[in-house]
């Protein structure tokens, strides 16, 4: 029987990705929407999560598609009501709250899934397998996009906890921490924060792998025209390149794979398997790197950002 699931927060990502992936997956049935402002025709609607949890005990899972600043409160309420929880990325506004939620879910016997959608880009898993036994010399990430195009009218990204350019940048870090055989540590960062905002519009980060090789990341939200989501890994005898956010994989200049975007289909397939096995999947390592870059980072004030 399909799992009844509710979406909490009917914004851009819920409409663009969660609704289509849920409707395609026979393991799930969309049973309710929790939204302060929006409704979906033909689907039960609640303006608060607490109302939904009380009225629909048959709904055993929720997908939290809100901004990160309010994720912990919603997740805590759902877990205490013994519902399984899927968290959009980033899984929270702090590292400690996500770790705490993981323990809370275990205490209540429910599954917690901290999703990292970029890990389901089709080039990522083959890249991880390819790199598993290689000696890596360096990694360079360039993640440059146009904030006006991808985040129109989203004030929360500029507020404390919204993470600014780390909101897309953490997707690159979720791939990095998945494909490298050893952990990386932040060694320095420069964060460019618009004069009228609280969060960075650009960031340069230096990392060192515990195995010794350098990693750099260049995140920028001011790129108009073609968008860049590239990770280049130099190895002993060649080069591995992931581009288009992980959908395209090249090794030594030869294209191995250029796939369609099926990231959220992969997320819901994995959630179904977690529910079947009664397991959680919570990896905080990308969020930890953002926290560390924010702790170590030199702040440079730059031109005000006017949308
Ligand atoms: P969004 O369009 O602003 O939607 C967020 C929704 O959360 C709002 O529609 C709002 O829905 C709800 N919400 C509940 N409490 C809120 C609060 N205190 N402040 C603001 N909104 C609140 O944002 P989004 O782009 O969908 O992003 C949501 C999450 O998905 C973020 O963590 C983001 O990183 C992640 N994500 C986004 C994208 C993308 O392309 N945009 C891609 C991947 C992941 P109601 O009015 O319905 O309550």
Coordinates of C-alpha atoms and ligand atoms in Angstrom, one line a residue:
X1 CA 0.0 0.0 0.0
X2 CA 1.2 3.5 -0.8
X3 CA 2.5 5.7 2.0
X4 CA 0.3 8.7 2.7
X5 CA 2.5 11.8 2.7
X6 CA 1.9 15.5 3.4
X7 CA 3.9 18.4 2.0
X8 CA 4.7 21.2 4.4
X9 CA 5.4 24.6 2.6
X10 CA 4.0 24.8 -0.9
X11 CA 6.7 27.0 -2.4
X12 CA 9.0 26.8 -5.4
X13 CA 10.7 23.5 -4.7
X14 CA 7.5 21.7 -3.6
X15 CA 5.8 22.7 -6.8
X16 CA 8.8 22.2 -9.2
X17 CA 10.0 18.9 -7.8
X18 CA 8.2 17.3 -4.9
X19 CA 4.7 17.2 -6.5
X20 CA 5.8 15.7 -9.8
X21 CA 8.1 13.1 -8.1
X22 CA 5.4 12.0 -5.6
X23 CA 2.8 11.7 -8.3
X24 CA 5.2 9.5 -10.4
X25 CA 6.0 7.2 -7.5
X26 CA 3.5 4.4 -6.7
X27 CA 5.0 4.1 -3.2
X28 CA 3.5 7.5 -2.2
X29 CA 0.2 9.2 -2.2
X30 CA -0.1 12.9 -1.6
X31 CA -2.7 13.2 1.2
X32 CA -2.4 16.8 2.4
X33 CA -0.8 20.2 1.9
X34 CA 0.2 22.3 4.9
X35 CA 0.6 25.9 3.8
X36 CA -0.2 29.2 5.3
X37 CA -1.1 30.7 1.9
X38 CA -1.5 28.2 -0.8
X39 CA -3.8 25.4 -1.7
X40 CA -3.8 22.6 -4.2
X41 CA -7.0 21.6 -5.9
X42 CA -8.3 18.2 -4.9
X43 CA -5.9 17.8 -1.9
X44 CA -6.8 18.2 1.8
X45 CA -5.4 21.6 3.0
X46 CA -4.3 22.8 6.5
X47 CA -2.8 26.1 7.4
X48 CA -0.9 24.7 10.3
X49 CA 1.1 21.5 10.8
X50 CA -0.4 20.9 14.3
X51 CA -3.9 20.9 12.8
X52 CA -2.9 18.4 10.2
X53 CA -1.1 16.1 12.7
X54 CA -4.2 16.1 14.9
X55 CA -6.8 15.7 12.1
X56 CA -5.0 13.1 9.9
X57 CA -3.4 10.3 12.0
X58 CA -3.4 8.2 8.8
X59 CA -0.7 10.4 7.3
X60 CA 2.5 8.8 8.4
X61 CA 5.1 10.9 6.6
X62 CA 5.7 14.6 6.0
X63 CA 8.1 16.3 3.5
X64 CA 9.3 19.6 4.9
X65 CA 9.8 22.1 2.0
X66 CA 10.1 25.3 4.0
X67 CA 13.2 27.5 4.4
X68 CA 15.8 26.1 6.9
X69 CA 15.1 28.6 9.6
X70 CA 11.8 27.0 10.6
X71 CA 12.6 23.4 9.7
X72 CA 13.6 22.2 13.2
X73 CA 10.3 23.3 14.8
X74 CA 8.2 21.5 12.1
X75 CA 10.4 18.4 12.2
X76 CA 10.2 18.3 16.0
X77 CA 6.4 18.5 16.0
X78 CA 6.1 15.8 13.3
X79 CA 8.6 13.4 15.0
X80 CA 6.9 13.8 18.4
X81 CA 3.6 12.9 16.7
X82 CA 5.4 9.8 15.4
X83 CA 5.6 10.8 11.7
X84 CA 8.4 10.0 9.4
X85 CA 10.1 13.1 8.2
X86 CA 11.9 14.1 4.9
X87 CA 13.9 17.3 5.3
X88 CA 14.7 19.5 2.2
X89 CA 18.2 20.7 2.1
X90 CA 19.9 22.3 4.0
X91 CA 18.4 20.1 6.8
X92 CA 18.4 22.9 9.4
X93 CA 19.8 26.3 10.3
X94 CA 22.4 24.8 12.7
X95 CA 24.4 21.6 12.8
X96 CA 23.4 20.8 16.4
X97 CA 19.7 20.9 15.8
X98 CA 19.9 18.4 12.9
X99 CA 22.0 16.1 15.1
X100 CA 19.5 16.4 17.9
X101 CA 16.6 15.7 15.5
X102 CA 18.3 12.5 14.4
X103 CA 18.4 11.3 18.0
X104 CA 14.8 12.4 18.5
X105 CA 13.6 10.4 15.5
X106 CA 15.4 7.3 16.8
X107 CA 13.8 7.8 20.3
X108 CA 10.4 8.0 18.6
X109 CA 10.9 5.1 16.3
X110 CA 10.5 7.1 13.0
X111 CA 12.6 7.6 10.0
X112 CA 14.4 10.9 9.4
X113 CA 15.8 11.6 5.9
X114 CA 18.0 14.6 5.5
X115 CA 18.0 14.9 1.7
X116 CA 20.8 16.2 -0.5
X117 CA 19.2 16.3 -3.9
X118 CA 22.4 16.9 -5.8
X119 CA 23.7 13.6 -4.7
X120 CA 21.0 12.0 -6.9
X121 CA 22.3 13.7 -10.1
X122 CA 23.2 10.8 -12.3
X123 CA 26.9 11.4 -12.6
X124 CA 27.5 11.5 -8.9
X125 CA 27.4 7.8 -8.0
X126 CA 29.6 6.8 -10.9
X127 CA 32.0 9.6 -10.0
X128 CA 32.2 8.3 -6.4
X129 CA 32.9 4.7 -7.6
X130 CA 35.6 5.9 -10.0
X131 CA 37.4 8.0 -7.3
X132 CA 37.2 5.3 -4.6
X133 CA 40.7 3.9 -5.3
X134 CA 42.3 6.9 -7.0
X135 CA 45.0 9.2 -5.6
X136 CA 43.5 12.7 -5.7
X137 CA 45.7 15.8 -6.4
X138 CA 43.2 18.6 -6.2
X139 CA 39.5 19.5 -6.5
X140 CA 38.1 22.8 -7.8
X141 CA 34.4 23.7 -7.5
X142 CA 32.9 26.5 -9.4
X143 CA 29.2 27.1 -8.6
X144 CA 28.0 30.4 -10.1
X145 CA 24.4 31.2 -10.8
X146 CA 22.0 34.1 -11.0
X147 CA 20.1 34.7 -7.7
X148 CA 17.5 36.8 -9.5
X149 CA 16.6 33.8 -11.7
X150 CA 16.6 31.1 -9.0
X151 CA 15.3 32.9 -5.9
X152 CA 12.9 35.6 -7.1
X153 CA 11.3 37.3 -4.1
X154 CA 12.8 34.9 -1.5
X155 CA 13.7 37.2 1.4
X156 CA 14.5 34.3 3.7
X157 CA 17.8 33.6 1.8
X158 CA 19.1 37.0 2.9
X159 CA 18.1 36.7 6.5
X160 CA 20.1 35.0 9.3
X161 CA 19.9 31.3 8.8
X162 CA 19.1 31.6 5.1
X163 CA 22.8 31.0 4.2
X164 CA 22.9 33.3 1.1
X165 CA 25.1 31.8 -1.6
X166 CA 25.6 28.7 0.5
X167 CA 22.0 27.7 -0.3
X168 CA 23.2 26.5 -3.7
X169 CA 26.8 26.1 -2.7
X170 CA 25.8 23.4 -0.2
X171 CA 24.6 21.3 -3.1
X172 CA 28.2 21.3 -4.4
X173 CA 29.5 20.4 -0.9
X174 CA 26.9 17.6 -0.7
X175 CA 28.5 16.1 -3.9
X176 CA 32.0 16.8 -2.7
X177 CA 31.5 15.0 0.6
X178 CA 29.9 12.1 -1.2
X179 CA 32.4 11.4 -4.0
X180 CA 35.7 11.9 -2.1
X181 CA 37.0 8.9 -0.3
X182 CA 38.3 11.0 2.6
X183 CA 36.9 14.0 4.6
X184 CA 37.9 17.6 3.9
X185 CA 38.3 20.4 6.4
X186 CA 37.8 24.1 5.9
X187 CA 41.1 26.1 6.2
X188 CA 39.9 29.6 5.2
X189 CA 37.2 31.5 3.5
X190 CA 36.2 35.0 2.2
X191 CA 32.5 35.8 2.3
X192 CA 31.2 38.8 0.4
X193 CA 28.1 40.2 2.0
X194 CA 26.0 43.0 0.3
X195 CA 25.9 46.2 2.4
X196 CA 22.1 45.8 2.8
X197 CA 22.0 42.1 3.5
X198 CA 22.8 39.6 6.2
X199 CA 24.1 36.6 4.2
X200 CA 26.9 36.2 1.5
X201 CA 26.3 36.8 -2.2
X202 CA 29.7 35.1 -3.0
X203 CA 32.2 33.0 -1.1
X204 CA 35.7 31.7 -1.8
X205 CA 36.6 28.7 0.4
X206 CA 39.8 26.7 0.8
X207 CA 39.8 23.2 2.2
X208 CA 42.4 20.5 2.9
X209 CA 41.6 16.9 2.5
X210 CA 42.8 14.8 5.5
X211 CA 44.8 12.9 2.8
X212 CA 46.6 16.2 2.0
X213 CA 45.2 17.5 -1.3
X214 CA 43.7 21.0 -1.6
X215 CA 40.1 21.7 -2.5
X216 CA 38.8 25.2 -3.6
X217 CA 35.2 26.4 -3.9
X218 CA 34.1 29.5 -5.8
X219 CA 30.4 30.3 -5.1
X220 CA 28.9 33.3 -6.7
X221 CA 25.3 34.5 -7.1
X222 CA 26.0 37.3 -9.6
X223 CA 26.4 35.2 -12.7
X224 CA 24.1 36.2 -15.5
X225 CA 23.8 34.2 -18.8
X226 CA 25.0 30.6 -18.8
X227 CA 25.1 29.1 -15.3
X228 CA 28.0 27.1 -14.0
X229 CA 27.8 24.1 -11.6
X230 CA 31.2 22.3 -12.1
X231 CA 33.4 20.2 -10.0
X232 CA 36.9 19.2 -11.4
X233 CA 38.9 16.5 -9.8
X234 CA 42.6 16.1 -10.8
X235 CA 43.9 12.5 -10.1
X236 CA 47.2 10.7 -10.7
X237 CA 46.6 10.0 -14.4
X238 CA 43.9 12.4 -15.5
X239 CA 40.9 14.4 -14.8
X240 CA 37.3 13.8 -13.7
X241 CA 34.7 16.5 -14.4
X242 CA 31.2 16.8 -13.1
X243 CA 29.2 19.6 -14.7
X244 CA 25.6 20.7 -14.9
X245 CA 25.3 20.1 -11.2
X246 CA 26.4 16.4 -11.6
X247 CA 24.2 15.5 -14.6
X248 CA 27.2 15.4 -16.9
X249 CA 30.3 13.2 -16.2
X250 CA 33.5 13.4 -18.2
X251 CA 36.7 11.4 -17.6
X252 CA 39.9 12.6 -19.4
X253 CA 37.7 14.8 -21.6
X254 CA 35.5 11.9 -22.7
X255 CA 31.8 12.2 -21.9
X256 CA 30.7 9.2 -19.9
X257 CA 27.2 10.3 -19.1
X258 CA 24.9 13.3 -19.9
X259 CA 21.6 12.6 -18.1
X260 CA 18.2 14.1 -17.5
X261 CA 17.4 15.6 -14.1
X262 CA 15.9 12.8 -12.0
X263 CA 17.2 14.0 -8.7
X264 CA 13.9 14.1 -6.8
X265 CA 12.7 10.8 -8.2
X266 CA 15.9 9.4 -6.6
X267 CA 15.1 11.1 -3.3
X268 CA 11.6 9.6 -3.2
X269 CA 12.8 6.1 -4.2
X270 CA 15.4 6.3 -1.4
X271 CA 12.8 7.5 1.1
X272 CA 10.5 4.6 0.2
X273 CA 13.4 2.2 0.9
X274 CA 14.2 3.9 4.3
X275 CA 10.5 3.6 5.3
X276 CA 10.5 -0.1 4.3
X277 CA 13.6 -0.8 6.4
X278 CA 12.6 1.5 9.3
X279 CA 15.9 3.4 8.9
X280 CA 17.1 7.1 8.9
X281 CA 19.6 8.7 6.7
X282 CA 21.1 11.9 8.1
X283 CA 24.5 13.2 7.0
X284 CA 25.4 16.6 8.4
X285 CA 28.8 16.9 6.7
X286 CA 27.8 19.5 4.0
X287 CA 26.1 21.6 6.6
X288 CA 29.2 21.3 8.9
X289 CA 31.4 22.7 6.1
X290 CA 29.1 25.7 5.7
X291 CA 29.2 26.3 9.4
X292 CA 33.0 26.0 9.5
X293 CA 33.4 28.4 6.5
X294 CA 31.1 30.9 8.3
X295 CA 33.2 30.6 11.5
X296 CA 36.5 31.0 9.8
X297 CA 35.4 33.3 7.0
X298 CA 36.7 36.9 6.6
X299 CA 33.7 39.1 5.8
X300 CA 34.0 41.7 3.0
X301 CA 31.1 44.1 2.6
X302 CA 30.2 44.6 -1.1
X303 CA 27.7 46.6 -3.1
X304 CA 24.1 46.5 -1.9
X305 CA 21.9 43.9 -3.6
X306 CA 18.7 45.3 -5.0
X307 CA 16.3 42.7 -6.5
Ligands
LIG1 P1 10.1 29.3 -1.2 O1 9.6 29.3 -2.7 O2 10.3 30.5 -0.5 O3 9.0 28.3 -0.5 C1 9.2 28.0 0.9 C2 7.8 27.8 1.5 O4 7.9 27.5 2.9 C3 6.9 29.0 1.4 O5 6.1 28.9 0.2 C4 6.1 28.9 2.6 O6 5.0 28.2 2.2 C5 6.8 28.0 3.6 N1 7.1 28.6 4.8 C6 6.7 28.1 6.1 N2 7.2 28.9 7.0 C7 7.9 29.9 6.4 C8 8.6 31.0 6.9 N3 8.7 31.3 8.2 N4 9.2 31.8 6.0 C9 9.1 31.6 4.7 N5 8.4 30.5 4.2 C10 7.8 29.7 5.0 O7 11.4 28.5 -1.1 P2 12.0 27.2 -2.0 O8 12.8 27.7 -3.1 O9 10.8 26.3 -2.3 O10 13.0 26.6 -0.9 C11 12.5 25.8 0.2 C12 13.7 24.9 0.6 O11 13.9 24.1 -0.6 C13 15.0 25.6 0.9 O12 15.6 25.0 2.0 C14 15.8 25.5 -0.4 O13 17.2 25.4 -0.1 C15 15.3 24.1 -0.9 N6 15.5 24.0 -2.3 C16 15.1 25.0 -3.2 C17 15.4 24.8 -4.6 C18 14.9 25.8 -5.6 O14 15.3 25.7 -6.8 N7 14.2 26.9 -5.2 C19 16.0 23.7 -5.0 C20 16.4 22.7 -4.1 C21 16.1 22.8 -2.8 P3 3.5 28.5 2.7 O15 3.2 29.9 2.3 O16 3.0 27.5 1.8 O17 3.4 28.3 4.1

